[in-house]
Every structure is written in C-alpha cells, then in structure tokens.
Short mmCIF file of C-alpha atoms and ligand atoms in Angstrom, two decimals:
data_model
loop_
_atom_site.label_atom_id
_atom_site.label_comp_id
_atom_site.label_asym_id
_atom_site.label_seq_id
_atom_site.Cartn_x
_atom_site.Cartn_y
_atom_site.Cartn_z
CA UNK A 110 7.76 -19.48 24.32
CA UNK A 111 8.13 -15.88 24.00
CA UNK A 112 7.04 -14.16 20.80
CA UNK A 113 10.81 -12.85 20.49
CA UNK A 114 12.18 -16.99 20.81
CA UNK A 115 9.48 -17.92 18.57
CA UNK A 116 10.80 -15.76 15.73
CA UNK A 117 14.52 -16.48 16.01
CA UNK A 118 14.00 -20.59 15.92
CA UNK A 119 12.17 -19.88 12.69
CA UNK A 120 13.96 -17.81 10.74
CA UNK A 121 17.27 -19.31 12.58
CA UNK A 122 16.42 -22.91 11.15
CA UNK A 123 15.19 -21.52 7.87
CA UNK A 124 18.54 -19.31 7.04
CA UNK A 125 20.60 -22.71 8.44
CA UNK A 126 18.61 -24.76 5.95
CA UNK A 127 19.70 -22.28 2.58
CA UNK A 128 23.10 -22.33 3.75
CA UNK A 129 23.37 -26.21 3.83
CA UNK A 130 22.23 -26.20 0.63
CA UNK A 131 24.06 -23.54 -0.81
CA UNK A 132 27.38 -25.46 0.09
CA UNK A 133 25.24 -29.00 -1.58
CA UNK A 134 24.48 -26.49 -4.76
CA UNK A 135 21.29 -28.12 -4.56
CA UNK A 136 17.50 -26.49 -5.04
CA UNK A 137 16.77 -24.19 -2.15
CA UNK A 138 15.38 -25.74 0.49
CA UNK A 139 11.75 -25.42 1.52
CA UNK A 140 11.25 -22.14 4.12
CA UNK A 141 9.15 -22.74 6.83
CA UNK A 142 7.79 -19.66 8.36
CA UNK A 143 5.30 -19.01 10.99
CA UNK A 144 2.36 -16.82 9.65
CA UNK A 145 3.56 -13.01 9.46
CA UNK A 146 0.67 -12.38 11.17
CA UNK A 147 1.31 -14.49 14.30
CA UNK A 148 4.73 -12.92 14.84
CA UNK A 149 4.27 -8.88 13.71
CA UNK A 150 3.63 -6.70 16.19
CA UNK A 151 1.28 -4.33 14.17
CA UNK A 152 -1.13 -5.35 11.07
CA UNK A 153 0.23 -7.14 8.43
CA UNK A 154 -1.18 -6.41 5.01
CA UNK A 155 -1.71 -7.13 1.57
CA UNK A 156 -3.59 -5.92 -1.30
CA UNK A 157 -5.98 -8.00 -3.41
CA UNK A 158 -8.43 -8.01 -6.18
CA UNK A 159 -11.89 -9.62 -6.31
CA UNK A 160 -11.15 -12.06 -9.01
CA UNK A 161 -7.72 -13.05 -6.99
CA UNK A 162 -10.32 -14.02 -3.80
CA UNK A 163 -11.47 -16.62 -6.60
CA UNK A 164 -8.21 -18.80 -6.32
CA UNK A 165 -8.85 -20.84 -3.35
CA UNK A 166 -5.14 -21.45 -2.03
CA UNK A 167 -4.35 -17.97 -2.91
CA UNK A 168 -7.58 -16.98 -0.30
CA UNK A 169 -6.08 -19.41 1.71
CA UNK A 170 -2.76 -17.88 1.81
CA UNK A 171 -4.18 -14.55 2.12
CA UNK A 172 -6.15 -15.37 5.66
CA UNK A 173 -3.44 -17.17 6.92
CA UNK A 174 -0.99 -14.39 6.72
CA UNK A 175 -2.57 -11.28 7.02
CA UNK A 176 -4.61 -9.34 9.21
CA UNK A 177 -5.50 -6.03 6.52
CA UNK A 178 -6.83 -6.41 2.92
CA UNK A 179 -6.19 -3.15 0.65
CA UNK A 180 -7.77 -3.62 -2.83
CA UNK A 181 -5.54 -3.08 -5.59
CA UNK A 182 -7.86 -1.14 -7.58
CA UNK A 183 -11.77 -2.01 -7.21
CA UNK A 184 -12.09 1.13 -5.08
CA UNK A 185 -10.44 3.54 -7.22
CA UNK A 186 -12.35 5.91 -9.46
CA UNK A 187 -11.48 4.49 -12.55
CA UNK A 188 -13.48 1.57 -11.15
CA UNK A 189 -16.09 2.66 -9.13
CA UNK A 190 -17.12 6.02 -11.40
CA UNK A 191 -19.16 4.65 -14.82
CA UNK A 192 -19.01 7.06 -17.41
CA UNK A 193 -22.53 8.04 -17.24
CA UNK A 194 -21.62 9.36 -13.01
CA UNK A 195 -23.47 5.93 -11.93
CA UNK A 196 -21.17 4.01 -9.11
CA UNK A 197 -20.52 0.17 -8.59
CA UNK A 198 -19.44 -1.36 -5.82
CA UNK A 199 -19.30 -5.11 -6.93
CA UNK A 200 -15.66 -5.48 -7.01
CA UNK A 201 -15.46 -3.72 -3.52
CA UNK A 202 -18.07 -5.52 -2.01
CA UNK A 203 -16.59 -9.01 -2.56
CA UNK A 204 -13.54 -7.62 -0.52
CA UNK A 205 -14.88 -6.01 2.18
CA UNK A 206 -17.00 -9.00 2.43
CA UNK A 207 -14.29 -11.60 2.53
CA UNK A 208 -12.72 -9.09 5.17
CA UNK A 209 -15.89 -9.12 7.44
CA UNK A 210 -16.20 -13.43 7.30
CA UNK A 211 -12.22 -13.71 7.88
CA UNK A 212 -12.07 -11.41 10.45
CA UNK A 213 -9.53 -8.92 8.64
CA UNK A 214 -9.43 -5.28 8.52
CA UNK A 215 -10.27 -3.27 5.30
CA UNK A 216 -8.44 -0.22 4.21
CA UNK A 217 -9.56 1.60 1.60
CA UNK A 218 -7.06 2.57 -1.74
CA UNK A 219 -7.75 5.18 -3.10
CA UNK A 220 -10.37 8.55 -3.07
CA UNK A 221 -8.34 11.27 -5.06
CA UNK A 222 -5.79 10.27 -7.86
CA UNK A 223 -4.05 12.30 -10.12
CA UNK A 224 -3.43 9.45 -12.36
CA UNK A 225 -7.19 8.63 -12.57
CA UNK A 226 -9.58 11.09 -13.17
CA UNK A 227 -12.73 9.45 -14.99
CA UNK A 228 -14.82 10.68 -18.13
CA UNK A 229 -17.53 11.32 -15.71
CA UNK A 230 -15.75 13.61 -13.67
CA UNK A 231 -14.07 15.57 -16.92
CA UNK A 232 -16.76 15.62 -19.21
CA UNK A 233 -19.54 16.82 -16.13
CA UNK A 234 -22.21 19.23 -17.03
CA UNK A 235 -21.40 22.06 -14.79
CA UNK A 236 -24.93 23.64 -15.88
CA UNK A 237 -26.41 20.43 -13.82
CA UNK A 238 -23.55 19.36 -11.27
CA UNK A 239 -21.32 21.44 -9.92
CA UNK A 240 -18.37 19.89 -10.06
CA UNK A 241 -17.60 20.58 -6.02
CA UNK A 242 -20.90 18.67 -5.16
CA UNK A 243 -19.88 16.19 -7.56
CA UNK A 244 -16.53 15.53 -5.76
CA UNK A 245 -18.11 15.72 -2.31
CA UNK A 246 -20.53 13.21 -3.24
CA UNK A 247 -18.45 10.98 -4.84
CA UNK A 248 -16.42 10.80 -1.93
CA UNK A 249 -19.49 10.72 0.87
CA UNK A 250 -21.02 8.02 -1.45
CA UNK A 251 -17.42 5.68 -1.74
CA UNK A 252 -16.28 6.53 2.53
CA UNK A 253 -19.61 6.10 3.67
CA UNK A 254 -20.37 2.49 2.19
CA UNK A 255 -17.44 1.07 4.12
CA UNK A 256 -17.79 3.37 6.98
CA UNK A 257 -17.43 1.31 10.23
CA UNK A 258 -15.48 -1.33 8.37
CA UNK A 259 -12.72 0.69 6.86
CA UNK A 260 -10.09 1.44 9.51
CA UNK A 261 -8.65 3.83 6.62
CA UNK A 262 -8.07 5.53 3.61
CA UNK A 263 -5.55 7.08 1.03
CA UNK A 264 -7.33 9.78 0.53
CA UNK A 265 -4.61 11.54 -1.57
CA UNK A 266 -2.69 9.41 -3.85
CA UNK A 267 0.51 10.30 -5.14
CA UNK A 268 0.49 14.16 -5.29
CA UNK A 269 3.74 15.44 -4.39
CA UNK A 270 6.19 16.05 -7.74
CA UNK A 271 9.08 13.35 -7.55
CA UNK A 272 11.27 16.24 -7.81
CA UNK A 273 9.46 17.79 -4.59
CA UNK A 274 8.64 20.54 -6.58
CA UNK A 275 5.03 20.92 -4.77
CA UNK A 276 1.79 19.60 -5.85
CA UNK A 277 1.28 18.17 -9.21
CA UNK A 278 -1.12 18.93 -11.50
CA UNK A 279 -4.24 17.36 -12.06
CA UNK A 280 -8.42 17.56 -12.99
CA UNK A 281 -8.88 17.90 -9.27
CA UNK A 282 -6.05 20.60 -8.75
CA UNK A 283 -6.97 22.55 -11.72
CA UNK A 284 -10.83 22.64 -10.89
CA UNK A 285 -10.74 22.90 -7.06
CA UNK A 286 -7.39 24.69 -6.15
CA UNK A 287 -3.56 22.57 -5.59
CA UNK A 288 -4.39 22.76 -1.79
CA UNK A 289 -7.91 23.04 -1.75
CA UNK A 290 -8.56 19.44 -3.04
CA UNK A 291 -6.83 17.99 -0.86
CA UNK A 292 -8.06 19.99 2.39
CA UNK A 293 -11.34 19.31 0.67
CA UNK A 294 -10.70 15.45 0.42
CA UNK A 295 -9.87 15.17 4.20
CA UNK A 296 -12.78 16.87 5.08
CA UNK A 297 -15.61 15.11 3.04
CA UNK A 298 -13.93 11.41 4.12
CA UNK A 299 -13.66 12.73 7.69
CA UNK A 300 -17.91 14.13 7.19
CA UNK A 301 -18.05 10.31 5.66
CA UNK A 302 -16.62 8.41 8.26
CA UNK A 303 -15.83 10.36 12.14
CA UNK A 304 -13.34 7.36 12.93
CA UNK A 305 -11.36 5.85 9.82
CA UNK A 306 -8.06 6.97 9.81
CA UNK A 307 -7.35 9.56 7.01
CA UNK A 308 -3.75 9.43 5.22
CA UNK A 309 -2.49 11.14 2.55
CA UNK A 310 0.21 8.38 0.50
CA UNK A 311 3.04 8.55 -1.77
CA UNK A 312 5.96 6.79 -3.34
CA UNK A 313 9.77 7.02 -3.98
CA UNK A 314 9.56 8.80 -0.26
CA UNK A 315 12.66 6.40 0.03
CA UNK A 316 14.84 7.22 -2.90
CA UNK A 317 13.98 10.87 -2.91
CA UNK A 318 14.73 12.84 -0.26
CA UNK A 319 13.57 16.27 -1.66
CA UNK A 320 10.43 14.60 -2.89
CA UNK A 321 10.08 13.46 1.33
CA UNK A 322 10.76 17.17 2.28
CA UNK A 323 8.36 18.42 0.35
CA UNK A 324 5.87 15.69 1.50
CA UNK A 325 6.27 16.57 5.05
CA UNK A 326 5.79 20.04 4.39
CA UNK A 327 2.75 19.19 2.58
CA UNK A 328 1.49 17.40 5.58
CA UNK A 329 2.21 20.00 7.82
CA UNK A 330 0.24 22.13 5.70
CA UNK A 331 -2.72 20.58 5.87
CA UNK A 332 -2.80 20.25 9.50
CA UNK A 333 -2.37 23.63 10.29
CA UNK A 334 -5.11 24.09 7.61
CA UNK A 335 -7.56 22.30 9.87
CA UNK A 336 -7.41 19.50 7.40
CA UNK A 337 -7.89 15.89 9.23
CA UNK A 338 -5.41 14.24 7.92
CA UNK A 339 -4.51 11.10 10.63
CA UNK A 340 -1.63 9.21 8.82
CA UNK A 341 1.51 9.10 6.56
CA UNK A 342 1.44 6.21 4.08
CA UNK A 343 4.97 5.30 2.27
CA UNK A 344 4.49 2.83 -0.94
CA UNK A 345 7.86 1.69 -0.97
CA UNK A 346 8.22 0.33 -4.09
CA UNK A 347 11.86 -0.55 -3.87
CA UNK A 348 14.28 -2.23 -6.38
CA UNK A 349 17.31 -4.54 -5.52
CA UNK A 350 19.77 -2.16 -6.79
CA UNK A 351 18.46 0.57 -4.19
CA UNK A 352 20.85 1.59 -1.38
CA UNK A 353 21.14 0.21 1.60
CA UNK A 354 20.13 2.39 4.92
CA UNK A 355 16.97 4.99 2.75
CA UNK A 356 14.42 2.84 4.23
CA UNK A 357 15.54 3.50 7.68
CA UNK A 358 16.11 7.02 7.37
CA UNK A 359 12.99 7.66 5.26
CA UNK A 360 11.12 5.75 8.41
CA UNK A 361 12.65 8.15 10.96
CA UNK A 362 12.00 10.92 8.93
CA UNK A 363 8.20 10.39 8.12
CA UNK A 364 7.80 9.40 11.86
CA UNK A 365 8.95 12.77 12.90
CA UNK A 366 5.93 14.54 12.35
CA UNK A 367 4.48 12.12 15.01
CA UNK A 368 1.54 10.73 12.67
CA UNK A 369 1.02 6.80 12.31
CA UNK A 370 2.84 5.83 9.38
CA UNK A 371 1.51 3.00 7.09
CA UNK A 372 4.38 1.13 4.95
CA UNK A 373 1.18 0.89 1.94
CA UNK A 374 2.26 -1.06 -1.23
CA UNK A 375 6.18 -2.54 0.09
CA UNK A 376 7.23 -4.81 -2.95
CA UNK A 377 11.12 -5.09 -3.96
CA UNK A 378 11.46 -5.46 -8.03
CA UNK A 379 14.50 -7.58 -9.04
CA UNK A 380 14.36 -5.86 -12.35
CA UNK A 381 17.87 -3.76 -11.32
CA UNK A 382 20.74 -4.45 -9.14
CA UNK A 383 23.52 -7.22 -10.46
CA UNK A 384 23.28 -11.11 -10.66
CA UNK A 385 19.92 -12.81 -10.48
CA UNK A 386 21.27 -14.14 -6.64
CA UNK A 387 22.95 -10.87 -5.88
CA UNK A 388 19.24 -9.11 -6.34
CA UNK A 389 17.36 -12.00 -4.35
CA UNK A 390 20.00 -11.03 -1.29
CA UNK A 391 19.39 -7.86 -2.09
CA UNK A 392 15.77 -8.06 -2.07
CA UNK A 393 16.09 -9.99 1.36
CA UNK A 394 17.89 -7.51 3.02
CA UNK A 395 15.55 -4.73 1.75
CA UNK A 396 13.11 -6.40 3.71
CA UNK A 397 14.65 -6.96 6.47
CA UNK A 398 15.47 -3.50 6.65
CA UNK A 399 11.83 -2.69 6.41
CA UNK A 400 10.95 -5.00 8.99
CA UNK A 401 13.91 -3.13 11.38
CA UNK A 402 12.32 0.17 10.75
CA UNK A 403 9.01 -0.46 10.96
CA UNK A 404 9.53 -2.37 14.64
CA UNK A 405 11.34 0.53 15.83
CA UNK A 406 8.59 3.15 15.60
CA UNK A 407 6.38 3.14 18.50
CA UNK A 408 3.64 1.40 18.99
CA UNK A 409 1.08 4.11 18.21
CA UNK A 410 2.70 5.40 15.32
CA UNK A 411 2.55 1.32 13.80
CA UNK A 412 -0.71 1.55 11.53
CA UNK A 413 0.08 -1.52 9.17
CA UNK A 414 2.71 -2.46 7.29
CA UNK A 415 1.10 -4.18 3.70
CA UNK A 416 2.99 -5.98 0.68
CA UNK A 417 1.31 -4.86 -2.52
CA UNK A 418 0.51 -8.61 -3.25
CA UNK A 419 1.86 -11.75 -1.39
CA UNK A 420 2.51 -14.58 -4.12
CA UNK A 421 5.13 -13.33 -7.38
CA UNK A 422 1.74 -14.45 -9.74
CA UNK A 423 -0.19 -11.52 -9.19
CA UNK A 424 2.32 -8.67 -9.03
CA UNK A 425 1.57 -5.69 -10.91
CA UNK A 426 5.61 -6.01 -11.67
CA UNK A 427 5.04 -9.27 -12.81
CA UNK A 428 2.81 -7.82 -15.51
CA UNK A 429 5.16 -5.49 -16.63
CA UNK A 430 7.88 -7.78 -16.61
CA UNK A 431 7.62 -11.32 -16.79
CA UNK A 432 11.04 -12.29 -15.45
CA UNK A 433 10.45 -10.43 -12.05
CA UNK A 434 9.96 -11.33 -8.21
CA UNK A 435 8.90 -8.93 -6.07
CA UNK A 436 6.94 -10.49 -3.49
CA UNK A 437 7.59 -12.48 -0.16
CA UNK A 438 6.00 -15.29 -1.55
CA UNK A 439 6.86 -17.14 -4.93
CA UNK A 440 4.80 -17.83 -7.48
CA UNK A 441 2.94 -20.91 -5.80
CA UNK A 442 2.56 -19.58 -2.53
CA UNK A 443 6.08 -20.60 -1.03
CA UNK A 444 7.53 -18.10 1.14
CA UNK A 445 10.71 -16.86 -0.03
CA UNK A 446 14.29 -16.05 1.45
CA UNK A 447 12.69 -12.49 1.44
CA UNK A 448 9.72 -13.53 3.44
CA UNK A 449 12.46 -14.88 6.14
CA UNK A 450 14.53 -12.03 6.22
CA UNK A 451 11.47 -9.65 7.26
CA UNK A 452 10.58 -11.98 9.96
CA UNK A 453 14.59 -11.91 11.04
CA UNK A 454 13.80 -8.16 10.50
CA UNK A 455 11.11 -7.62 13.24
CA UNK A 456 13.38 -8.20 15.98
O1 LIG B 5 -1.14 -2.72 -8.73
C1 LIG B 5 -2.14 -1.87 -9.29
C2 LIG B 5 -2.49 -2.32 -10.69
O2 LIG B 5 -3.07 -3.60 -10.65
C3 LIG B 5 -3.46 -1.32 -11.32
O3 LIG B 5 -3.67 -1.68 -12.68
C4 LIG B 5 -2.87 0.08 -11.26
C5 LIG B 5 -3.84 1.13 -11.79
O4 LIG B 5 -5.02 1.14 -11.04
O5 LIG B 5 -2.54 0.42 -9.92
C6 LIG B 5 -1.61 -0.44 -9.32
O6 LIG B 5 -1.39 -0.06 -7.98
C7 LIG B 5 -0.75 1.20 -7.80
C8 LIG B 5 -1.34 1.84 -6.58
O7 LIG B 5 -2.74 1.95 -6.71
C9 LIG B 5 -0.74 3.20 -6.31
N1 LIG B 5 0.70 3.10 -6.24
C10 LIG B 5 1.38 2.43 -7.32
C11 LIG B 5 0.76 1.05 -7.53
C12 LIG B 5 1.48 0.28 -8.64
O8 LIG B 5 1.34 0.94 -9.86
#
C-alpha cells in the first residue's frame, strides 16, 4: 500500500465514523489513526518535560508518535543557570537520554531569551566575569553537552517586537548590542557544535504580518552579517477564532528566504472563536491547514514540524485555562478530530 493510500483509508474511515455519529447524536466515536510518525514525510515532534517522561502511557504515547523531543523548558536559562552561575543539567539529561534509548532526535529550546534572563547573569561581577565570556560560556557549556545529539537549536527566542518594530529589548540587547547578541549567539552555538542546525524562532509570525516582515529582514541581516544562522522556526500558537488561509501564506512567506523552516511549538487554543463545536472544527481545520503547508515546502526546507505537547493534560494552555484543548490528543491520550484532520492535511 502506498504511503499516500495508507493515509486516506485512515483518516477516510475515521471522518466517516464522526459523521455517523453526529447524525446518532451519540459520543464521538473512537479515532483510529496510524502513528503521525509512520505517515509524515519530515520529523514529527513534540515537546516534553522530565517529570512528564515519568507517566508511563504518556512515554508510551510519546515514542509511538514522534520522531523529535524538544524540552519545554529544562534547557532554558531559567533552568539550567543557578543563581550562584553553577549549571544543571538533570532535567536535560533525562531527555536527551530517553531520546538516545528511543531512537528520537533532540532539539534543543532555548539559548537566548528575552523573557528569561537569570539572577546570575544580571547580578554578575563584571570586576571577575566579563559578562561577554560569561555569555559565551554559558552557551559553549549548554551546545556542547548535547553536541552530536542535538540536530538543533533556538538559539534566539522570541526577539522581534509583535508590532515588527525591530528587536526588543532585553539584558542581552542592552549589555551586548540589539544585533550583536544575536550574531554573537549564532556564532558561539555554531563554535559549540559545527553541525546542529542553528535557528532563530518566533511567534504570532502567522497573525502578524509586519511582525513576519520584520523577521525576515532580521534574518537576512544576520546572514549577510556572517552570522550562521541555518533555520526559520514559526511557534504557531494559533487560536480557533484565527483566520483561515495565514498559515499558508505565513509558510510561503518564511520559505522564501530558502532556509529550512521548523513549525516549533504548533498548538490551537479553543479559548476564542464561537461555539465549543464550532472551535473544535475550527481547531481541525487549523491543522489541517498546517499539515497542507508544511507538505508543500520542499523536502530540504522540511526540518520538523512539533506540537508543543501531544495529550490536552500537559498543555501550558491548559494551565492557564482549565477549560481548554489545544492538542491533537485529548486528555487520556486519544487522538482527536484535530489529530485526523492533520493527517487528512499531509496529502
Ligand atoms: O510551555 C512552556 C511552559 O511550560 C513554561 O513554563 C514557559 C516558561 O519557560 O514556557 C512555555 O513554552 C514557551 C516556549 O518556551 C516559547 N514560546 C512560547 C511557549 C509557551 O509560553
């Protein structure tokens, strides 16, 4: 059976099966799904947390579906930087490791965060430290643990203004120079690790357009700067009530530059857009439209395309809001009409 065949029985006789029931009003049926690993044509991935790898039929869930781990924040600063400078790895370690015995690729989340700049790094004793070889370090020491393991990194998190007003301000920007950081960053991961693929990452890419412009230019900076940066990374975080058709031409858009583009931290809140149902269709076709715009990209440009979570339970949305659903997979590990659409979505 053809990969193509294999897909469309699926998804056909999963879509057939919530329509009969629809018409019964009964519970939804069951959704049975080949693994969205077996069926993708590029890495499929998902971010975890060490403590998550503890719940055996979430681990379960997670090597059956996916091919790339991200953690979720066990290699950011705020975890890995003690406020005495010291470093700890524990939380990191557990995932790589799991990665290693299941066979699944790491990706690293994330070196340089505006959002997270640790008492260590703030309070430093510039008499001692400079605060240059502290950064360099830092990132040497974090790159170079996983180097030969991780396939990548966001090495600069979220540093475009939403309004695509330039770079935002942060410890790093205001210390080392708006551009300079982030040239800085690329080079000391690239001095870390001569093959993990380097990507600078951001969010509302989708919804904003200006914020997207300025993001591009921002990349193209930094190439013609010498920096080394090797990817594009889009969060898309999405919610119900977003339009149809920004995914698509958000995809096209990033791609044009001709960089791999990794869809980073996709998730689809239901906490705007209508009826409960309306924003579960919604949601599906969100999705799906992901899955259309991600096949469409060439093959080289594919990097990965990772959920920020699989199962509702441990969605960061989830924390902020009870009520919501982001995920392709429910709350006990059931894959949802949103988990069928993105396989209908890959063509
Ligand atoms: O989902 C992550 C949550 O568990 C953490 O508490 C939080 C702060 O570290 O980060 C969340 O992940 C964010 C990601 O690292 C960057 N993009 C936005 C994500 C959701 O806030």
């Amino acid at each position: 059976m053809s990969p193509g065949l294999h897909r469309r029985a699926f998804v056909g006789s999963a879509l057939a099966l919530g329509a009969c029931n629809r018409r019964a009003d009964a519970q939804p049926a069951p959704i049975s799904l080949p693994p969205l690993k077996s069926i993708a044509r590029f890495p499929v991935g998902a971010c975890i947390q060490a403590v998550h790898l503890q719940d055996p039929e979430l681990a379960r869930l997670v090597v059956e579906q996916v091919s790339q781990l991200t953690p979720e924040w066990e290699m950011k600063m705020e975890y890995i930087c003690q406020p005495d400078g010291s470093f700890r790895f524990d939380g990191p370690d557990q995932i790589a490791a799991f990665a290693r015995t299941h066979g699944l690729r790491l990706f690293g989340h994330t070196l340089v965060w505006y959002d997270q700049p640790p008492g260590a790094f703030a309070n430093l004793d510039e008499s001692r430290v400079r605060f240059a070889d502290a950064y360099r370090n830092y990132i040497l020491a974090v790159v170079g643990r996983y180097r030969g393991q991780a396939v990548g990194w966001d090495v600069v998190n979220e540093t475009v203004e939403d309004d695509g007003g330039g770079i935002r301000d942060s410890l790093w920007a205001r210390r080392l120079g708006k551009l300079e950081h982030i040239v800085l960053a690329f080079q000391h991961a690239r001095e870390a690790d001569p093959d993990a693929v380097l990507f600078l990452n951001d969010f509302f890419l989708e919804t904003h357009p200006e914020k997207r412009r300025a993001f591009l230019k921002l990349a193209e900076t930094l190439l013609k700067a010498g920096a080394p940066l090797g990817g594009l990374g889009t969060q898309t975080h999405l919610a119900a009530g977003d339009q149809k058709g920004l995914i698509k031409a958000a995809i096209a858009d990033l791609a044009s530059l001709g960089l791999p583009i990794h869809i980073s931290e996709m998730d689809v809140s239901l906490q705007e857009g209508g009826s409960r149902a309306e924003r579960l269709t919604r949601q599906a076709d969100l999705y799906r439209e992901a899955a259309e715009a991600y096949s469409a990209l060439p093959a080289r440009q594919q990097f990965a395309f990772t959920m920020w979570g699989l199962r509702d339970r441990e969605s960061w949305r989830k924390r902020e809001d009870a009520s919501d659903a982001p995920l392709l997979f429910d709350v006990n590990g059931r894959p949802k009409a949103a988990a069928a659409a993105w396989v209908q979505g890959l063509g």
